Every structure is written in structure tokens, then in C-alpha cells.
CSV table of C-alpha atoms in Angstrom, one decimal:
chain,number,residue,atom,x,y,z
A,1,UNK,CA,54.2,33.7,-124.1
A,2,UNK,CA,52.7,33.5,-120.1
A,3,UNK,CA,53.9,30.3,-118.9
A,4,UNK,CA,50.7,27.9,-118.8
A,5,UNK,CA,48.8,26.8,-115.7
A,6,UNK,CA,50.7,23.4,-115.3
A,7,UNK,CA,54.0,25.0,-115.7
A,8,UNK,CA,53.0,28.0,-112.7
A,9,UNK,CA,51.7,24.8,-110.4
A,10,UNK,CA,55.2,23.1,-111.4
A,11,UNK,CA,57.1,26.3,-110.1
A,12,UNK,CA,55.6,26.6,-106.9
A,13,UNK,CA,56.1,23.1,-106.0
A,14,UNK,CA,59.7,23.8,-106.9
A,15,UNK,CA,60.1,26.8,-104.9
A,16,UNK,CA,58.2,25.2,-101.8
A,17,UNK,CA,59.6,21.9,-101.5
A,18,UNK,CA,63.4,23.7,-102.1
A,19,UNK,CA,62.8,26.2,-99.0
A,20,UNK,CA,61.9,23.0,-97.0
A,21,UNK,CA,65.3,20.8,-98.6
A,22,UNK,CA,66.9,24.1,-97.6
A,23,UNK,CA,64.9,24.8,-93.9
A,24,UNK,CA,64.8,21.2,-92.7
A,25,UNK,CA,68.4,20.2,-92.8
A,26,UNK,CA,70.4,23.2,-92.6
A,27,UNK,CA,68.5,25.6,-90.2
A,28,UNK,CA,68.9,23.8,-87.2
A,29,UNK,CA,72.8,23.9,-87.6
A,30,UNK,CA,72.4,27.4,-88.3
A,31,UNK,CA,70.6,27.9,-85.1
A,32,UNK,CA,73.1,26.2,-83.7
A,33,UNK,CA,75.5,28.8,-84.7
A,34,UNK,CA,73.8,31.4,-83.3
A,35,UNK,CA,74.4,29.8,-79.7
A,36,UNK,CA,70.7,28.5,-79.4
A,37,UNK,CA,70.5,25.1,-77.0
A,38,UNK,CA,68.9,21.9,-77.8
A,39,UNK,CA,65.7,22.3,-75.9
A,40,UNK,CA,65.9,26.3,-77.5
A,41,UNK,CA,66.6,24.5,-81.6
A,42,UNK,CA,63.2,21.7,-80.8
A,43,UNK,CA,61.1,24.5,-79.5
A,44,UNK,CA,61.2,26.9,-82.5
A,45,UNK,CA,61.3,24.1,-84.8
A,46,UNK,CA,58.1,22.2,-83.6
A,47,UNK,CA,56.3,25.7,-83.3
A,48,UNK,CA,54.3,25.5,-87.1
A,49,UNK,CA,53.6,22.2,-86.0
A,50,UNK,CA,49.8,20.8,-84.2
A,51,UNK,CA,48.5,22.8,-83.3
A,52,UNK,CA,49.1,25.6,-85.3
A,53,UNK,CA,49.0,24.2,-88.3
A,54,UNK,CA,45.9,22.0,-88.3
A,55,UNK,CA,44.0,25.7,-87.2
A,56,UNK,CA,45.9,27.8,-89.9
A,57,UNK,CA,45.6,25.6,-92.7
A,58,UNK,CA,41.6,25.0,-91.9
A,59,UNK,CA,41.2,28.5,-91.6
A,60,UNK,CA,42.8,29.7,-95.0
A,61,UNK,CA,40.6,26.5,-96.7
A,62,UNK,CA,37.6,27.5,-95.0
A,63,UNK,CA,38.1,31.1,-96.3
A,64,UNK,CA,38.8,29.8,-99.5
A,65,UNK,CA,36.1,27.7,-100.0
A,66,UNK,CA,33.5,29.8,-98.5
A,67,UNK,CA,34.4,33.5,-98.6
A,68,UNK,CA,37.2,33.7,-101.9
A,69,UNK,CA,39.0,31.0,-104.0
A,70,UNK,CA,41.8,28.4,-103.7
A,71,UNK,CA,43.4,30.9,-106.0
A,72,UNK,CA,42.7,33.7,-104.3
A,73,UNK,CA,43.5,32.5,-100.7
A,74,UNK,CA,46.7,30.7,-101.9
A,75,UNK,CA,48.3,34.5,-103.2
A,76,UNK,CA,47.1,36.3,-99.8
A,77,UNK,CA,48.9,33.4,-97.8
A,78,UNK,CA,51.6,33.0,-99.9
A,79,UNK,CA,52.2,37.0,-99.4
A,80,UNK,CA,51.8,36.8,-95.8
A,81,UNK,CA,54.5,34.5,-95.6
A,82,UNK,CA,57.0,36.4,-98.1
A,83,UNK,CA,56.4,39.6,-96.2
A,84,UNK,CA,57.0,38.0,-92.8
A,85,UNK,CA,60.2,36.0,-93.7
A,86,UNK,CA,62.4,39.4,-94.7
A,87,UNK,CA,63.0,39.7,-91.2
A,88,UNK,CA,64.3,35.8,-90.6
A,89,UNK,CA,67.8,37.0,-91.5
A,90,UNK,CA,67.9,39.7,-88.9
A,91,UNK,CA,66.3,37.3,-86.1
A,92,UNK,CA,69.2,36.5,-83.8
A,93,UNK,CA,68.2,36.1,-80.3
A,94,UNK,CA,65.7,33.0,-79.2
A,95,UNK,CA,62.3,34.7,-79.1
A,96,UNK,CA,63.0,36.9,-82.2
A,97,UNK,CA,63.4,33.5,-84.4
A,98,UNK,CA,60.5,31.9,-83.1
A,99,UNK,CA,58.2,35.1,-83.1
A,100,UNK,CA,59.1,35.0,-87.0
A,101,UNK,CA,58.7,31.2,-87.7
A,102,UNK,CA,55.0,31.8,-86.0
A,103,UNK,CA,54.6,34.8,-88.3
A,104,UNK,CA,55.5,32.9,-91.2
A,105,UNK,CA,53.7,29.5,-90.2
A,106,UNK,CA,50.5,32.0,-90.5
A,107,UNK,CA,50.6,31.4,-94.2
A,108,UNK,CA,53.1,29.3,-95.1
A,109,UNK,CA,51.0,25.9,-93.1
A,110,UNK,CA,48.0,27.1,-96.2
A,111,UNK,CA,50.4,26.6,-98.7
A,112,UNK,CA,51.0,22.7,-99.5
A,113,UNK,CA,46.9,22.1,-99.0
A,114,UNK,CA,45.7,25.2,-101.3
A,115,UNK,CA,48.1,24.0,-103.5
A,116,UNK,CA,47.2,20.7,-103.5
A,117,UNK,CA,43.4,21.7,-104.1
A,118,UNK,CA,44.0,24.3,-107.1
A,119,UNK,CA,46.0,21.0,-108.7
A,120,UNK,CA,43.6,18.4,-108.0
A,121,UNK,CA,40.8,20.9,-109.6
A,122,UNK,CA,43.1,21.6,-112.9
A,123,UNK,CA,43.9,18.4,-113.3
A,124,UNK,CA,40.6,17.0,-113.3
A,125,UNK,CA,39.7,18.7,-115.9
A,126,UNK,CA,42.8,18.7,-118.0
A,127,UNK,CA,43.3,14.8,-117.4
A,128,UNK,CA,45.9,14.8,-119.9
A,129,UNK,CA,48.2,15.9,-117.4
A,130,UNK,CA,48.5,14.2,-113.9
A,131,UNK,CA,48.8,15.1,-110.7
A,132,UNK,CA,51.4,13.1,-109.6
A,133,UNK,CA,53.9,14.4,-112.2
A,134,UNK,CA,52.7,18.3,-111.3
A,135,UNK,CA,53.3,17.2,-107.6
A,136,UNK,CA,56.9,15.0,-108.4
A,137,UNK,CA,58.5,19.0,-108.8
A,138,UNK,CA,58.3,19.5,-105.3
A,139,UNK,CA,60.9,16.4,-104.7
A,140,UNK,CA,63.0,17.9,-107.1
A,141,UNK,CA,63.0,21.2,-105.6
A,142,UNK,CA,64.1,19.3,-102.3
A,143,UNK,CA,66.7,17.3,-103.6
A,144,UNK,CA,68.5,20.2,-105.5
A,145,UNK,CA,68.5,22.9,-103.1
A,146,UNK,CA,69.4,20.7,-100.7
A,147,UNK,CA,72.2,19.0,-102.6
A,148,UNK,CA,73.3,22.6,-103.8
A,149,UNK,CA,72.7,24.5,-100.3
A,150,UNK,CA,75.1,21.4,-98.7
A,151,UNK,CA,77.9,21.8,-101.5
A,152,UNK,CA,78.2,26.2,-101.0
A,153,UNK,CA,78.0,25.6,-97.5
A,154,UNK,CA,80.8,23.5,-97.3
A,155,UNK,CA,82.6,25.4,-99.9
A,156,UNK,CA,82.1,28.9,-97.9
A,157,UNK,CA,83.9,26.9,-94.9
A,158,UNK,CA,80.9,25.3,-92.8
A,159,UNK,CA,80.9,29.0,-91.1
A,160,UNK,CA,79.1,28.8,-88.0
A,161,UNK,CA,75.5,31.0,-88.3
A,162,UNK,CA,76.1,31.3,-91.4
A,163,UNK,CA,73.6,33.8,-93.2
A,164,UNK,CA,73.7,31.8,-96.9
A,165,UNK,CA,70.7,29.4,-95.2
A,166,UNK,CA,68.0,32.2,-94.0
A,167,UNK,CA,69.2,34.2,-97.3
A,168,UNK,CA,67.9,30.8,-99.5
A,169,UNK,CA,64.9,30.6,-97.6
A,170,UNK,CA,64.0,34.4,-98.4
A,171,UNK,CA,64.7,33.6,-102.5
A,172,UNK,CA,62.5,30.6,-102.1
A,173,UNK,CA,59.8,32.0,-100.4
A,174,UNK,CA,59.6,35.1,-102.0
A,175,UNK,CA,59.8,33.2,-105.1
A,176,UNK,CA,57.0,31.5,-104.9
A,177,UNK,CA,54.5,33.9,-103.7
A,178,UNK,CA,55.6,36.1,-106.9
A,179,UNK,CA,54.8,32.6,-108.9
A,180,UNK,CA,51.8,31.8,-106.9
A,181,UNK,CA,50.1,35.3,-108.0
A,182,UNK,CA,50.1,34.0,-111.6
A,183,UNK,CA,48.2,31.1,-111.1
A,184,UNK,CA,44.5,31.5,-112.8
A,185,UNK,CA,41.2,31.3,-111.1
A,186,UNK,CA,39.5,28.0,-112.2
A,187,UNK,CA,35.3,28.3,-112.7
A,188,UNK,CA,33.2,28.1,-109.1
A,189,UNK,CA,30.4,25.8,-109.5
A,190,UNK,CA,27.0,26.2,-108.3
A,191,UNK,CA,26.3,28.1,-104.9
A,192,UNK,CA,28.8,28.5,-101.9
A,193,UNK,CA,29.1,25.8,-99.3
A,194,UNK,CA,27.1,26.2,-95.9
A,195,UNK,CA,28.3,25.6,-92.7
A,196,UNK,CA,25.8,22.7,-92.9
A,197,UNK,CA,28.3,21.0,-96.3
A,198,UNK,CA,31.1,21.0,-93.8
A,199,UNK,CA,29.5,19.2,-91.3
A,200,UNK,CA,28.1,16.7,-94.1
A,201,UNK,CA,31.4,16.2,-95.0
A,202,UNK,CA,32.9,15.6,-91.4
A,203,UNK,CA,30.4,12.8,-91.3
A,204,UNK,CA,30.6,11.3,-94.6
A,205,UNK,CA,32.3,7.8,-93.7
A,206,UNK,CA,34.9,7.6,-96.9
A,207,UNK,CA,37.2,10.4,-95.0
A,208,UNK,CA,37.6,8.5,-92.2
A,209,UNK,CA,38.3,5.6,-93.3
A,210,UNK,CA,41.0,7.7,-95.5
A,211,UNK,CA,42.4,9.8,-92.8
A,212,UNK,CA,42.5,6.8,-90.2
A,213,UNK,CA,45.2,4.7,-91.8
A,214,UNK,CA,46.7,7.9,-93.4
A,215,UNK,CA,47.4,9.2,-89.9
A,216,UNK,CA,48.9,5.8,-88.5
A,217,UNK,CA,50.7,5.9,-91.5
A,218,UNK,CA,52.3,9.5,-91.0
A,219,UNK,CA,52.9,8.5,-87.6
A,220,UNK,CA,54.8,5.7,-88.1
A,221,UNK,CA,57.2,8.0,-90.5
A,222,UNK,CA,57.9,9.9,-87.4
A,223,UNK,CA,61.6,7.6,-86.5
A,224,UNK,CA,62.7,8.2,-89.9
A,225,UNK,CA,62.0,12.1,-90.3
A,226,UNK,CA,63.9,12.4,-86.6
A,227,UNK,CA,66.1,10.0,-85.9
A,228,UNK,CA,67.3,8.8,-89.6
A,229,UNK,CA,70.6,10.8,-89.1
A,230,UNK,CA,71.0,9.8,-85.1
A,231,UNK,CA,70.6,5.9,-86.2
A,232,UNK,CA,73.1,6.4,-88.7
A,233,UNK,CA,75.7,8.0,-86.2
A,234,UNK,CA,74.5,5.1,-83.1
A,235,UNK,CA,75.9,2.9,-85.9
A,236,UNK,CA,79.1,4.6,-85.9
A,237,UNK,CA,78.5,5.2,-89.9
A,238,UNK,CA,79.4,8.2,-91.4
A,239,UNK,CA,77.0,11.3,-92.3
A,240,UNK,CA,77.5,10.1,-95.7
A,241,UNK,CA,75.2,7.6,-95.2
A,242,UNK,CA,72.4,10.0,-94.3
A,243,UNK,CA,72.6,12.3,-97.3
A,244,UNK,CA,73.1,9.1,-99.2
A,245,UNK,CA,69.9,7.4,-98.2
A,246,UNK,CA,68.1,10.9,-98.1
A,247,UNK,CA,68.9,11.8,-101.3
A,248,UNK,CA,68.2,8.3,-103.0
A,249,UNK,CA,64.6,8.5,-100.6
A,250,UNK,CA,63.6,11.5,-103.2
A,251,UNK,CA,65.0,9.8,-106.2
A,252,UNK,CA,62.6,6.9,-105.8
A,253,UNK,CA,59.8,9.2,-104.8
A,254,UNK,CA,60.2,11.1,-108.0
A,255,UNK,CA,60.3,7.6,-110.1
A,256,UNK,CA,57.2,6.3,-108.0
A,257,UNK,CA,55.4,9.3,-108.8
A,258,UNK,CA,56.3,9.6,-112.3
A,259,UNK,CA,54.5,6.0,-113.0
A,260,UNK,CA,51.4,6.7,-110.7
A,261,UNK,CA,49.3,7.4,-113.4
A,262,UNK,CA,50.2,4.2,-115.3
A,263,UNK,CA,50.1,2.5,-111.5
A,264,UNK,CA,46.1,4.0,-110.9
A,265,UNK,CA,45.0,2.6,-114.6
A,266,UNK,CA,46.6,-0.8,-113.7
A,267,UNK,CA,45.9,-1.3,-110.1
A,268,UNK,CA,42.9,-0.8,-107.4
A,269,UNK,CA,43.3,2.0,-105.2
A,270,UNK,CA,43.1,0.2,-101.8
A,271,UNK,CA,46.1,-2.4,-103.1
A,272,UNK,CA,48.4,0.5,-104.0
A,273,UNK,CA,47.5,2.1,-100.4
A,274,UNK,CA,48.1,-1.2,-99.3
A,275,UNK,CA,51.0,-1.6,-100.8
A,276,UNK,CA,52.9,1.5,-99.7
A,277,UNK,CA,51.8,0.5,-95.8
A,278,UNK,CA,52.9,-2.7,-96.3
A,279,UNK,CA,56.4,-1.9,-98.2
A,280,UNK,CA,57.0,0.5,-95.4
A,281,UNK,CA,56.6,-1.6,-92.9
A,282,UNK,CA,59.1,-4.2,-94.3
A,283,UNK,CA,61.4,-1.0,-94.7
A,284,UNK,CA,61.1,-0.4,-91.2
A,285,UNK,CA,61.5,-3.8,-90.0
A,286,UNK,CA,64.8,-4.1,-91.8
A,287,UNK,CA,65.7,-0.9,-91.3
A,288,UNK,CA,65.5,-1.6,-87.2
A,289,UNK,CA,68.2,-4.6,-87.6
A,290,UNK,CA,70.5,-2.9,-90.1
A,291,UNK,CA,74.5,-2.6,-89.7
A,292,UNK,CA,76.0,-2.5,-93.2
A,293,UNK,CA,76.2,1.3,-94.8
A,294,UNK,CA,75.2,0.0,-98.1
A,295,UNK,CA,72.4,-1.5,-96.8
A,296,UNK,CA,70.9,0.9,-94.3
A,297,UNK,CA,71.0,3.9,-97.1
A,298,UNK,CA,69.7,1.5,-99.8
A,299,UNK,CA,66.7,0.2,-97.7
A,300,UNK,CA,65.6,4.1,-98.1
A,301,UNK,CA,64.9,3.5,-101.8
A,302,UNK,CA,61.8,2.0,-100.3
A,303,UNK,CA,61.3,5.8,-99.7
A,304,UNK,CA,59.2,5.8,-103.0
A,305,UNK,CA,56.5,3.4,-101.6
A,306,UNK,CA,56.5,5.3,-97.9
A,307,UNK,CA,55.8,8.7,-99.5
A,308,UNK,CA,55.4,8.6,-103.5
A,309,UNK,CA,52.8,5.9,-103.6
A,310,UNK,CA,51.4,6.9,-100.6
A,311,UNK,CA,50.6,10.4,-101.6
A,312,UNK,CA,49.9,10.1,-105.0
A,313,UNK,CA,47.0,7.5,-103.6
A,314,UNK,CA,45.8,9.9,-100.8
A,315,UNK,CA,45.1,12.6,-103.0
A,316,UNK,CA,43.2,10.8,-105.5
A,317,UNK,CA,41.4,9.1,-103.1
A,318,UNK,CA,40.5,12.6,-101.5
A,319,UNK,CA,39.5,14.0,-104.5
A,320,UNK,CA,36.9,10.6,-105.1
A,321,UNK,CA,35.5,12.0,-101.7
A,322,UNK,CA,35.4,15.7,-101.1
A,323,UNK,CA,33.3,17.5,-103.6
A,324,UNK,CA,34.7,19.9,-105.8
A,325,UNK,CA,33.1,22.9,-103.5
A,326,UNK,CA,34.9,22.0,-100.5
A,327,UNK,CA,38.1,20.7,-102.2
A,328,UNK,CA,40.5,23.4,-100.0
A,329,UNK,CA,38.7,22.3,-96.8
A,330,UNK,CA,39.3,19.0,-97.9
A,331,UNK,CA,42.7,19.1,-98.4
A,332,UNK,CA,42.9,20.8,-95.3
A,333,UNK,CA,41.3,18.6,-93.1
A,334,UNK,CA,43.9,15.7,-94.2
A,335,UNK,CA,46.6,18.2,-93.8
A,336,UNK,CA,45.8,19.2,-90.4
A,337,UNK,CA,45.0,15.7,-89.1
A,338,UNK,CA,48.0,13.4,-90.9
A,339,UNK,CA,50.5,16.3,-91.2
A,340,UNK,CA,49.7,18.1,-88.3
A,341,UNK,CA,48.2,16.2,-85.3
A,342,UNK,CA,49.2,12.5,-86.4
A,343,UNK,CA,53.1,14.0,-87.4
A,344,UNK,CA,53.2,15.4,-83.9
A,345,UNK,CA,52.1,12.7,-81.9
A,346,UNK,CA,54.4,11.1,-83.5
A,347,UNK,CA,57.3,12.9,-83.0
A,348,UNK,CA,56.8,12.9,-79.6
A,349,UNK,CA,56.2,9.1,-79.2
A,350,UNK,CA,59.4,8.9,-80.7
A,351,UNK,CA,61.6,11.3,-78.7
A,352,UNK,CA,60.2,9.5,-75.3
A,353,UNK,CA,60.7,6.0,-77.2
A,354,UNK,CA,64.2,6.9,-77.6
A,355,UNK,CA,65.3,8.4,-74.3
A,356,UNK,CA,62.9,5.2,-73.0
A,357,UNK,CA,64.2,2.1,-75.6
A,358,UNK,CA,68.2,3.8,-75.3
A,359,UNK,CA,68.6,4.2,-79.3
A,360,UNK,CA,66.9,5.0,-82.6
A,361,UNK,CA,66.7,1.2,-83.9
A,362,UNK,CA,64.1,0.1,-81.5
A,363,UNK,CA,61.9,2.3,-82.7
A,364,UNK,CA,61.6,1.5,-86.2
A,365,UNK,CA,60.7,-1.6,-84.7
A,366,UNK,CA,57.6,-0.4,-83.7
A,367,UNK,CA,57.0,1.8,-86.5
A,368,UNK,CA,56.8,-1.6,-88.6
A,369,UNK,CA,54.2,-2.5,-86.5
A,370,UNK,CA,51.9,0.6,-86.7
A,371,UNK,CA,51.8,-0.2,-90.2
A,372,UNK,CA,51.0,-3.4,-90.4
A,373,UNK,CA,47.8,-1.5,-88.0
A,374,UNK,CA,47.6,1.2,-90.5
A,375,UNK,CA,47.2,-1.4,-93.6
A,376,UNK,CA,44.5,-3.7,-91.5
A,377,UNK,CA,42.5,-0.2,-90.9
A,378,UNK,CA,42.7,0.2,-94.3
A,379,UNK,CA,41.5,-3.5,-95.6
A,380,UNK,CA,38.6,-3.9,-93.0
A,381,UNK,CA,37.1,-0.1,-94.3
A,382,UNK,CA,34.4,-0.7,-97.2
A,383,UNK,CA,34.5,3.1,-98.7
A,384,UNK,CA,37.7,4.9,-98.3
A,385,UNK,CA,38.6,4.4,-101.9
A,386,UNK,CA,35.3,3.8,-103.4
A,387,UNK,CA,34.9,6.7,-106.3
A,388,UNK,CA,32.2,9.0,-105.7
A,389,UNK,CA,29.5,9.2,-107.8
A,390,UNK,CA,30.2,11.5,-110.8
A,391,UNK,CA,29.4,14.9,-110.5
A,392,UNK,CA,28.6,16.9,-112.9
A,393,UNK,CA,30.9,19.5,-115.2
């Protein structure tokens, strides 16, 4: 029997969200092992980042939506990227690693938002499954590969270079483009969009009021996704404590967005967006003054409102406000502004906060304070999570 639609979405979730447990931890030690410097490690690692990624994953949506399908798009991308990561193992010099990270950020930027659009779609109309609990996969492909890529690693001696990392990101990669060409088409409704749709929708209030506070939001995640594991070691704690906190981050995400659906019948949509702002600021804010072990890898459990309640509010409230035509655009368009121009402005407020403020903890200082912002933005809009009016099936 072909596994269903639900359990292919599942898969490549799995397999996407592993290569990144796998590529976000371990490759810059691998790098590292190679000889690369510091300056060399940040450049090819912010290279998929804004702008390129805003531009690529636009420009797969905007093919998607106007020239193919999600479906369609999603297996050409997702083969770009498994034909251009065979050559990551033998990239050993600088240029050669970065010249294939670009390669690969062709497709592999498309992947999360086409993704995210084929779901929405499905489960819409199969509302018997979520998409929250399609979408809670991913954190469990992160948390075992990289809980299992950690344990071989250390087990094979913590070699320096050592080829087990690039070798997992080929098996994930390729594994997921071989899933992604399973998943089905689901029926296009009424004409094409025009360029004139786009523009309607780039003006329609609702998004910005969405993407506003979503990007302060990202932002403000910035500290944590740098400089978790360089506050744990200005501490003087062990790494323990950053695989610990890490690791029980993904655990509450995976809870959080297991009881979404029963959260989105219970609550309004602005006080769960509200919520996760809010709960993350008081995670930052405590997380800033912090000594203890216990409690700076506990405070991380908060990790579920920061990212689990977050998302699984985001995309619903996306899908209230883009139309089912321009759903990949959609999706793209918050990609490309929270994850791509938001996520790199604030990494880079960050690194100069830190070489400015002389350590990580001041900065999570001021990341409590952008989301107390974010959360205001969100309150004083008037549409951002108002449903749009039902269209027609």
C-alpha cells in the first residue's frame, strides 16, 4: 500500500528538519577541521541567508503559483538541491564549499515554504488532520539526528573534518527529494493568478499586520540561535548545558505543537500570538540574568511558546489571509521577510551588540524588549488574525 499524503508530508519534514539538526551544529566544526577561519566558517554559513533566500524562495512560489504547482515546483527544487549537494563531500578548499552551499541554497531556501503551502492546502481540506502535528515531524527529525549525529561523532573519536557530517547531509537531502516526488497534486481552482493578484495581495492590510510583529519576533530570536552556546561558555558552564537546553527547546516545541489544534478551538488567535511574544520575552528577560545550569537550560523549555506556538499561529493566520491561488507566494513572502531579511538583520544586530555590550547576556536583554514591541504591534493591528471570508470549495 503507497504511503498516504499525510504520511509523505510527515517524511519530508523529517528528512528536512534532520539535515538542518545535522548542518546547523556540526558543519561549522567540520569546517573547522578543514582549516577554514572564523571570518571564512560566518561567510559560507550566512550565504543562503537575505538576500538569497528571500529571491529564491519568491521565485520558486511565484513559479509555482503561476506557471506549475506547489507540487510540481517543490520536486524540481527539491532535485536541484539533491543533485547539487553530491559534490559537498568533495568541497575542501573555501570557495569550493561556498560555491556548493549557493548551489544548493538554489533549491533547498523553496523547500520549508512549498512545503508549508502543499500542507496548509491538504489540510484544509482533510481537517481531520492538523497542521501542526504534520509540521511537529520536522522537530523530531532535528532532535534525532542531531542527538544521533553527536553520539557517532564522539564515538568515531571527534575526528577533525570528519566526512560522517557532509555524508548525513547527502542521505537527508537526497532522501527527501526521492520522498518529495511522491507527494500528489491537489485540484487548482479557478484561473491562474495575474501579476495584478500579487500586487492585491502585497497591499491587502492583514499580511502586514502579520509579517510586522512576526519579523520583530524572528529578530528578537537572533541571541538565542547565535550566541545560546557562547553565553553558556561566558558562564563558565559546561557544553552540557547547551545540548541540554537545545534539546529540551524541541521537546517543548513538539508538545506545544501537538496541543495547537486543541489551543486554536479554545483560544483567539491574537492571544495565542500574544502569548508566545510575551512568554518569550519573559524567557529572554530571565534568560539575560541567569547563572545556575539548571536554570539557564530549563528557561529553554519556554522554547515551545518562542517557536511551537508561534508558528503553529503564523501559518494559520496566513492561510485566513492569502487565498488558496497564491498560497506558495504567500508562504513565501513570510519566508523571505521573517526568515530571511528579519533573521539577518538580526544576526547582525547581534554580532555588533556583542563585540559592542562585551558578552552574550546583554543582549537577551534587549531581545525581551523587542518583544514586548513585537506583541504591542500585534495588539494595536485590527486584521492580522481576522479570518477571511470563506471561499468557496
Amino acid at each position: 500500500m503507497p504511503p498516504s499524503t499525510a504520511a509523505r508530508l510527515r517524511a519530508v519534514y523529517f528528512l528536512y528538519y534532520g539535515n538542518v539538526g545535522t548542518y546547523l551544529p556540526f558543519f561549522a566544526v567540520y569546517l573547522q577541521g578543514l582549516g577554514f577561519t572564523g571570518q571564512q566558517i560566518g561567510i559560507i554559513q550566512m550565504l543562503p541567508s537575505f538576500p538569497l533566500a528571500p529571491i529564491v524562495a519568491i521565485s520558486w512560489a511565484t513559479y509555482a503559483d503561476h506557471r506549475a504547482t506547489p507540487q510540481a515546483a517543490l520536486r524540481r527544487a527539491t532535485t536541484w538541491v539533491a543533485l547539487a549537494v553530491l559534490l559537498l563531500p568533495f568541497a575542501r578548499t573555501p570557495w569550493q564549499v561556498g560555491a556548493v552551499v549557493v548551489l544548493m541554497a538554489l533549491g533547498d531556501r523553496a523547500v520549508v515554504p512549498l512545503t508549508d503551502s502543499i500542507t496548509i492546502e491538504w489540510t484544509q481540506r482533510n481537517p481531520a488532520v492538523s497542521y501542526a502535528r504534520i509540521r511537529l515531524f520536522g522537530a523530531l527529525g532535528f532532535i534525532v539526528l542531531t542527538v544521533l549525529v553527536g553520539r557517532l561523532l564522539t564515538l568515531r573519536g571527534a575526528r577533525p573534518a570528519d566526512l560522517l557530517v557532509p555524508v548525513v547531509v547527502v542521505c537527508c537531502v537526497v532522501a527527501y527529494a526521492l520522498v518529495a516526488r511522491g507527494v500528489p497534486a491537489t485540484p487548482r481552482h479557478g484561473e491562474r493568478p495575474a501579476p495584478r493578484d500579487m500586487l492585491a495581495l502585497l497591499r491587502d492590510r492583514r499580511l502586514w499586520f502579520l509579517l510586522a510583529p512576526a519579523a520583530l519576533h524572528w529578530a528578537a530570536c537572533a541571541p538565542y540561535h547565535v550566541f545560546f552556546g557562547v553565553l553558556v561558555r561566558d558562564l563558565g558552564l559546561p557544553d552540557d548545558v547547551t545540548s541540554a537546553g537545545m534539546a529540551l527547546g524541541v521537546l517543548a516545541e513538539i508538545g506545544v505543537l501537538l496541543a495547537y489544534p486543541r489551543l486554536e478551538r479554545r483560544f483567539p488567535l491574537r492571544g495565542l500570538f500574544a502569548t508566545a511574544m510575551l512568554g518569550s520575552a519573559l524567557r529572554w528577560a530571565l534568560l539575560a540574568r541567569a547563572t545556575h545550569p539548571v536554570t539557564v537550560a530549563g528557561l529553554q523549555s519556554l522554547h515551545g511558546l518562542t517557536f511551537g506556538l508561534f508558528w503553529g499561529s503564523a501559518m494559520r493566520a496566513l492561510a485566513d489571509v492569502v487565498p488558496t491561488r497564491l498560497r506558495a507566494t504567500g508562504q513565501a513572502v513570510f519566508t523571505g521577510i521573517v526568515f530571511g531579511g528579519a533573521n539577518a538583520a538580526g544576526y547582525a544586530l547581534s554580532g555588533a551588540g556583542y563585540d559592542r555590550l562585551g558578552g552574550a547576556a546583554p543582549l537577551f536583554g534587549f531581545a525581551a524588549a523587542v518583544e514586548v514591541v513585537a506583541a504591542i504591534a500585534l495588539l494595536a493591528g485590527t486584521g492580522a488574525s481576522r479570518p477571511a471570508p470563506a471561499r468557496s470549495t
